[in-house]
Amino acid sequence: MQEEMKQTIEHKIIASNFKTNHTRKSTGDFIENINSFLDEEDIKNEVYIFPTATSLDNFDTVKNLEVGVQNAYFVQNGSFTGEIGTQQLDEFEIKTILIGHSERRHILGETQKEISLKYNFYKSLGYKIIYCIGEPLEVKEAGLTETLGYIWEQFDGIDLNYENLILAYEPVWAIGTGVVAKIEDIAKIHRKIKKKINKPLLYGGSVKVDNIAEVLSVPNVDGTLIGTASWDIDNFKKMIKITKEK
Ligand code: PGA
């Protein structure tokens, strides 16, 4: 069983989550620029960019650069004010989605039930899913057993054998706060998750130019999901280069 599930990562993965940043114009320039950079530097790592829904387009990108959505509803179309569905994603051939991000769970109030419906819908359509998990500060402070219990509950209704799944462990208290988890904490949680689930596992939470090399050298860290520090193109390029060298 373990053997069947085993997935080996040839190159570390790097993903940028734009959240509510950049305009349509600056997103287009950013993606075009990164695209040429990957080509010129012969970078083979998988690179993901998640722009705002208003900035989606038919980007002509190199094979290893994928543009995805930060969110979409689990429908093709219909009456879901403020949401987009696959009718809008298909227009731009988007086939990658971020699901379960902590800002959607904790700020927008998405429940595990809704998240699993979304997951199963996009799984049935073969989307690449970056699925985020992570505990808030009070859970971390309660201890390792509580933290793992909290994380396992975020897998309710989630098919962990799905072939197009990438996981991202992002402790809520480390997102956008400048507080990166301690290396030993990342190592501990990643080892526990990997023992149960053999899927590519990214780390996210205040990753930046100064700490990405250290984060990438932690065992069982297959790449990073970066918010704040990735919105500046020069910083993102520096982090891609460091990722290439790892
Ligand atoms: P951050 O965000 O890098 O700004 O902490 C990470 C994320 O939310 O994916």
GROMACS .gro file of C-alpha atoms and ligand atoms in nm:
model
  255
    1MET     CA    1   0.000   0.000   0.000
    2GLN     CA    2   0.270   0.245   0.107
    3GLU     CA    3   0.473   0.142  -0.195
    4GLU     CA    4   0.182   0.200  -0.431
    5MET     CA    5   0.131   0.546  -0.289
    6LYS     CA    6   0.494   0.643  -0.295
    7GLN     CA    7   0.562   0.953  -0.501
    8THR     CA    8   0.911   1.079  -0.553
    9ILE     CA    9   0.989   1.444  -0.604
   10GLU     CA   10   1.262   1.516  -0.853
   11HIS     CA   11   1.273   1.891  -0.793
   12LYS     CA   12   1.147   2.108  -0.510
   13ILE     CA   13   0.822   2.292  -0.577
   14ILE     CA   14   0.764   2.667  -0.531
   15ALA     CA   15   0.425   2.838  -0.527
   16SER     CA   16   0.321   3.201  -0.498
   17ASN     CA   17  -0.017   3.295  -0.355
   18PHE     CA   18  -0.100   3.652  -0.456
   19LYS     CA   19  -0.400   3.665  -0.220
   20THR     CA   20  -0.565   4.009  -0.269
   21ASN     CA   21  -0.265   4.171  -0.436
   22HIS     CA   22  -0.158   4.286  -0.782
   23THR     CA   23  -0.373   4.419  -1.065
   24ARG     CA   24  -0.457   4.247  -1.392
   25LYS     CA   25  -0.178   4.443  -1.560
   26SER     CA   26   0.089   4.380  -1.297
   27THR     CA   27  -0.008   4.011  -1.279
   28GLY     CA   28   0.032   3.975  -1.656
   29ASP     CA   29   0.374   4.142  -1.644
   30PHE     CA   30   0.477   3.930  -1.346
   31ILE     CA   31   0.383   3.600  -1.511
   32GLU     CA   32   0.546   3.695  -1.841
   33ASN     CA   33   0.863   3.795  -1.660
   34ILE     CA   34   0.879   3.476  -1.451
   35ASN     CA   35   0.810   3.270  -1.760
   36SER     CA   36   1.114   3.415  -1.942
   37PHE     CA   37   1.323   3.381  -1.628
   38LEU     CA   38   1.246   3.008  -1.598
   39ASP     CA   39   1.333   2.964  -1.962
   40GLU     CA   40   1.658   3.164  -1.953
   41GLU     CA   41   1.780   3.003  -1.632
   42ASP     CA   42   1.670   2.659  -1.745
   43ILE     CA   43   1.474   2.605  -1.425
   44LYS     CA   44   1.292   2.273  -1.415
   45ASN     CA   45   1.123   2.305  -1.077
   46GLU     CA   46   0.745   2.312  -1.074
   47VAL     CA   47   0.638   2.674  -1.020
   48TYR     CA   48   0.280   2.777  -0.937
   49ILE     CA   49   0.128   3.124  -0.933
   50PHE     CA   50  -0.216   3.192  -0.788
   51PRO     CA   51  -0.331   3.539  -0.896
   52THR     CA   52  -0.664   3.704  -0.811
   53ALA     CA   53  -0.967   3.582  -1.008
   54THR     CA   54  -0.987   3.917  -1.191
   55SER     CA   55  -0.636   3.868  -1.328
   56LEU     CA   56  -0.689   3.527  -1.488
   57ASP     CA   57  -0.605   3.502  -1.855
   58ASN     CA   58  -0.477   3.261  -2.119
   59PHE     CA   59  -0.114   3.289  -2.022
   60ASP     CA   60   0.134   3.130  -2.257
   61THR     CA   61   0.368   2.974  -2.005
   62VAL     CA   62   0.653   2.723  -2.005
   63LYS     CA   63   0.560   2.366  -1.918
   64ASN     CA   64   0.664   2.380  -1.554
   65LEU     CA   65   0.488   2.711  -1.473
   66GLU     CA   66   0.125   2.664  -1.381
   67VAL     CA   67  -0.126   2.941  -1.313
   68GLY     CA   68  -0.403   2.838  -1.076
   69VAL     CA   69  -0.695   2.987  -0.884
   70GLN     CA   70  -0.698   3.073  -0.516
   71ASN     CA   71  -1.061   2.968  -0.494
   72ALA     CA   72  -1.364   2.866  -0.697
   73TYR     CA   73  -1.704   2.725  -0.611
   74PHE     CA   74  -1.793   2.360  -0.671
   75VAL     CA   75  -2.016   2.428  -0.971
   76GLN     CA   76  -1.992   2.480  -1.342
   77ASN     CA   77  -2.215   2.789  -1.323
   78GLY     CA   78  -2.533   2.907  -1.152
   79SER     CA   79  -2.649   3.155  -0.889
   80PHE     CA   80  -2.367   3.190  -0.638
   81THR     CA   81  -2.307   3.562  -0.607
   82GLY     CA   82  -1.943   3.654  -0.588
   83GLU     CA   83  -1.816   3.309  -0.681
   84ILE     CA   84  -1.671   3.165  -1.001
   85GLY     CA   85  -1.711   2.812  -1.136
   86THR     CA   86  -1.558   2.594  -1.404
   87GLN     CA   87  -1.731   2.787  -1.682
   88GLN     CA   88  -1.505   3.081  -1.595
   89LEU     CA   89  -1.198   2.863  -1.531
   90ASP     CA   90  -1.238   2.677  -1.859
   91GLU     CA   91  -1.223   3.005  -2.047
   92PHE     CA   92  -0.860   3.033  -1.937
   93GLU     CA   93  -0.783   2.661  -1.927
   94ILE     CA   94  -0.717   2.679  -1.553
   95LYS     CA   95  -0.662   2.330  -1.413
   96THR     CA   96  -0.504   2.406  -1.075
   97ILE     CA   97  -0.673   2.516  -0.754
   98LEU     CA   98  -0.579   2.601  -0.396
   99ILE     CA   99  -0.823   2.447  -0.147
  100GLY     CA  100  -0.848   2.478   0.231
  101HIS     CA  101  -0.626   2.784   0.272
  102SER     CA  102  -0.642   2.908   0.631
  103GLU     CA  103  -0.768   3.250   0.528
  104ARG     CA  104  -1.066   3.084   0.365
  105ARG     CA  105  -1.119   2.859   0.665
  106HIS     CA  106  -1.075   3.121   0.936
  107ILE     CA  107  -1.161   3.458   0.778
  108LEU     CA  108  -1.421   3.353   0.520
  109GLY     CA  109  -1.562   3.078   0.740
  110GLU     CA  110  -1.538   2.782   0.499
  111THR     CA  111  -1.629   2.465   0.683
  112GLN     CA  112  -1.460   2.127   0.643
  113LYS     CA  113  -1.784   2.003   0.481
  114GLU     CA  114  -1.773   2.277   0.214
  115ILE     CA  115  -1.402   2.224   0.165
  116SER     CA  116  -1.449   1.851   0.108
  117LEU     CA  117  -1.732   1.915  -0.141
  118LYS     CA  118  -1.503   2.153  -0.326
  119TYR     CA  119  -1.216   1.905  -0.312
  120ASN     CA  120  -1.425   1.619  -0.449
  121PHE     CA  121  -1.573   1.832  -0.724
  122TYR     CA  122  -1.234   1.950  -0.851
  123LYS     CA  123  -1.086   1.604  -0.804
  124SER     CA  124  -1.358   1.457  -1.025
  125LEU     CA  125  -1.247   1.701  -1.296
  126GLY     CA  126  -0.880   1.605  -1.260
  127TYR     CA  127  -0.759   1.941  -1.127
  128LYS     CA  128  -0.420   1.967  -0.961
  129ILE     CA  129  -0.513   2.050  -0.601
  130ILE     CA  130  -0.287   2.221  -0.352
  131TYR     CA  131  -0.460   2.133  -0.027
  132CYS     CA  132  -0.374   2.343   0.279
  133ILE     CA  133  -0.379   2.234   0.641
  134GLY     CA  134  -0.249   2.392   0.960
  135GLU     CA  135  -0.334   2.474   1.318
  136PRO     CA  136  -0.407   2.804   1.494
  137LEU     CA  137  -0.183   2.925   1.778
  138GLU     CA  138  -0.401   2.803   2.065
  139VAL     CA  139  -0.397   2.451   1.921
  140LYS     CA  140  -0.020   2.455   1.878
  141GLU     CA  141   0.015   2.571   2.237
  142ALA     CA  142  -0.206   2.285   2.356
  143GLY     CA  143   0.061   2.039   2.237
  144LEU     CA  144   0.161   1.797   1.962
  145THR     CA  145  -0.128   1.552   2.011
  146GLU     CA  146  -0.382   1.834   1.983
  147THR     CA  147  -0.202   1.979   1.681
  148LEU     CA  148  -0.199   1.648   1.497
  149GLY     CA  149  -0.560   1.579   1.594
  150TYR     CA  150  -0.658   1.917   1.450
  151ILE     CA  151  -0.466   1.849   1.129
  152TRP     CA  152  -0.613   1.501   1.081
  153GLU     CA  153  -0.964   1.651   1.108
  154GLN     CA  154  -0.876   1.874   0.814
  155PHE     CA  155  -0.849   1.553   0.611
  156ASP     CA  156  -1.215   1.460   0.674
  157GLY     CA  157  -1.378   1.388   0.340
  158ILE     CA  158  -1.047   1.431   0.154
  159ASP     CA  159  -0.921   1.148  -0.068
  160LEU     CA  160  -0.552   1.131   0.011
  161ASN     CA  161  -0.481   0.884  -0.268
  162TYR     CA  162  -0.571   1.139  -0.532
  163GLU     CA  163  -0.291   1.145  -0.786
  164ASN     CA  164  -0.300   1.521  -0.848
  165LEU     CA  165  -0.272   1.620  -0.485
  166ILE     CA  166  -0.003   1.840  -0.330
  167LEU     CA  167  -0.030   1.916   0.042
  168ALA     CA  168   0.076   2.240   0.208
  169TYR     CA  169   0.132   2.258   0.583
  170GLU     CA  170   0.082   2.618   0.689
  171PRO     CA  171   0.055   2.689   1.060
  172VAL     CA  172  -0.202   2.969   1.089
  173TRP     CA  173   0.009   3.162   1.340
  174ALA     CA  174   0.296   3.180   1.090
  175ILE     CA  175   0.097   3.313   0.794
  176GLY     CA  176   0.154   3.676   0.710
  177THR     CA  177   0.292   3.739   1.058
  178GLY     CA  178   0.664   3.733   0.987
  179VAL     CA  179   0.690   3.446   1.238
  180VAL     CA  180   0.829   3.141   1.065
  181ALA     CA  181   0.787   2.815   1.252
  182LYS     CA  182   1.100   2.678   1.419
  183ILE     CA  183   1.291   2.439   1.199
  184GLU     CA  184   1.239   2.159   1.451
  185ASP     CA  185   0.862   2.225   1.456
  186ILE     CA  186   0.845   2.207   1.076
  187ALA     CA  187   1.053   1.889   1.080
  188LYS     CA  188   0.833   1.729   1.344
  189ILE     CA  189   0.499   1.802   1.179
  190HIS     CA  190   0.621   1.721   0.828
  191ARG     CA  191   0.756   1.386   0.945
  192LYS     CA  192   0.422   1.299   1.108
  193ILE     CA  193   0.221   1.398   0.802
  194LYS     CA  194   0.454   1.220   0.559
  195LYS     CA  195   0.440   0.904   0.765
  196LYS     CA  196   0.066   0.892   0.708
  197ILE     CA  197   0.038   1.047   0.364
  198ASN     CA  198   0.296   1.002   0.094
  199LYS     CA  199   0.227   1.309  -0.116
  200PRO     CA  200   0.440   1.612  -0.201
  201LEU     CA  201   0.429   1.832   0.110
  202LEU     CA  202   0.500   2.206   0.097
  203TYR     CA  203   0.564   2.434   0.392
  204GLY     CA  204   0.408   2.779   0.407
  205GLY     CA  205   0.409   3.064   0.657
  206SER     CA  206   0.639   3.368   0.636
  207VAL     CA  207   0.883   3.201   0.397
  208LYS     CA  208   1.116   3.466   0.253
  209VAL     CA  209   1.451   3.514   0.077
  210ASP     CA  210   1.640   3.494   0.407
  211ASN     CA  211   1.491   3.167   0.532
  212ILE     CA  212   1.384   2.966   0.227
  213ALA     CA  213   1.713   2.775   0.199
  214GLU     CA  214   1.688   2.662   0.559
  215VAL     CA  215   1.321   2.565   0.522
  216LEU     CA  216   1.395   2.366   0.205
  217SER     CA  217   1.668   2.171   0.378
  218VAL     CA  218   1.428   2.033   0.639
  219PRO     CA  219   1.361   1.661   0.573
  220ASN     CA  220   1.017   1.594   0.418
  221VAL     CA  221   0.979   1.952   0.293
  222ASP     CA  222   0.916   1.920  -0.081
  223GLY     CA  223   0.877   2.289  -0.148
  224THR     CA  224   0.718   2.612  -0.029
  225LEU     CA  225   0.393   2.804  -0.063
  226ILE     CA  226   0.470   3.173  -0.028
  227GLY     CA  227   0.247   3.475   0.018
  228THR     CA  228   0.389   3.815   0.116
  229ALA     CA  229   0.752   3.766   0.015
  230SER     CA  230   0.658   3.642  -0.333
  231TRP     CA  231   0.464   3.950  -0.443
  232ASP     CA  232   0.785   4.131  -0.525
  233ILE     CA  233   0.918   3.984  -0.848
  234ASP     CA  234   1.287   4.018  -0.762
  235ASN     CA  235   1.234   3.839  -0.433
  236PHE     CA  236   1.032   3.567  -0.602
  237LYS     CA  237   1.309   3.514  -0.858
  238LYS     CA  238   1.570   3.494  -0.582
  239MET     CA  239   1.360   3.230  -0.407
  240ILE     CA  240   1.312   3.034  -0.729
  241LYS     CA  241   1.688   3.033  -0.778
  242ILE     CA  242   1.748   2.909  -0.425
  243THR     CA  243   1.483   2.641  -0.482
  244LYS     CA  244   1.662   2.531  -0.797
  245GLU     CA  245   1.987   2.488  -0.607
  246LYS     CA  246   1.826   2.272  -0.337
  247PGA     P1  247   0.285   3.430   0.394
  247PGA     O1  248   0.157   3.348   0.341
  247PGA     O2  249   0.402   3.385   0.315
  247PGA     O3  250   0.250   3.573   0.371
  247PGA     O4  251   0.300   3.397   0.539
  247PGA     C1  252   0.167   3.211   0.311
  247PGA     C2  253   0.033   3.161   0.264
  247PGA     O5  254  -0.069   3.204   0.319
  247PGA     O6  255   0.025   3.079   0.172
   0.00000   0.00000   0.00000
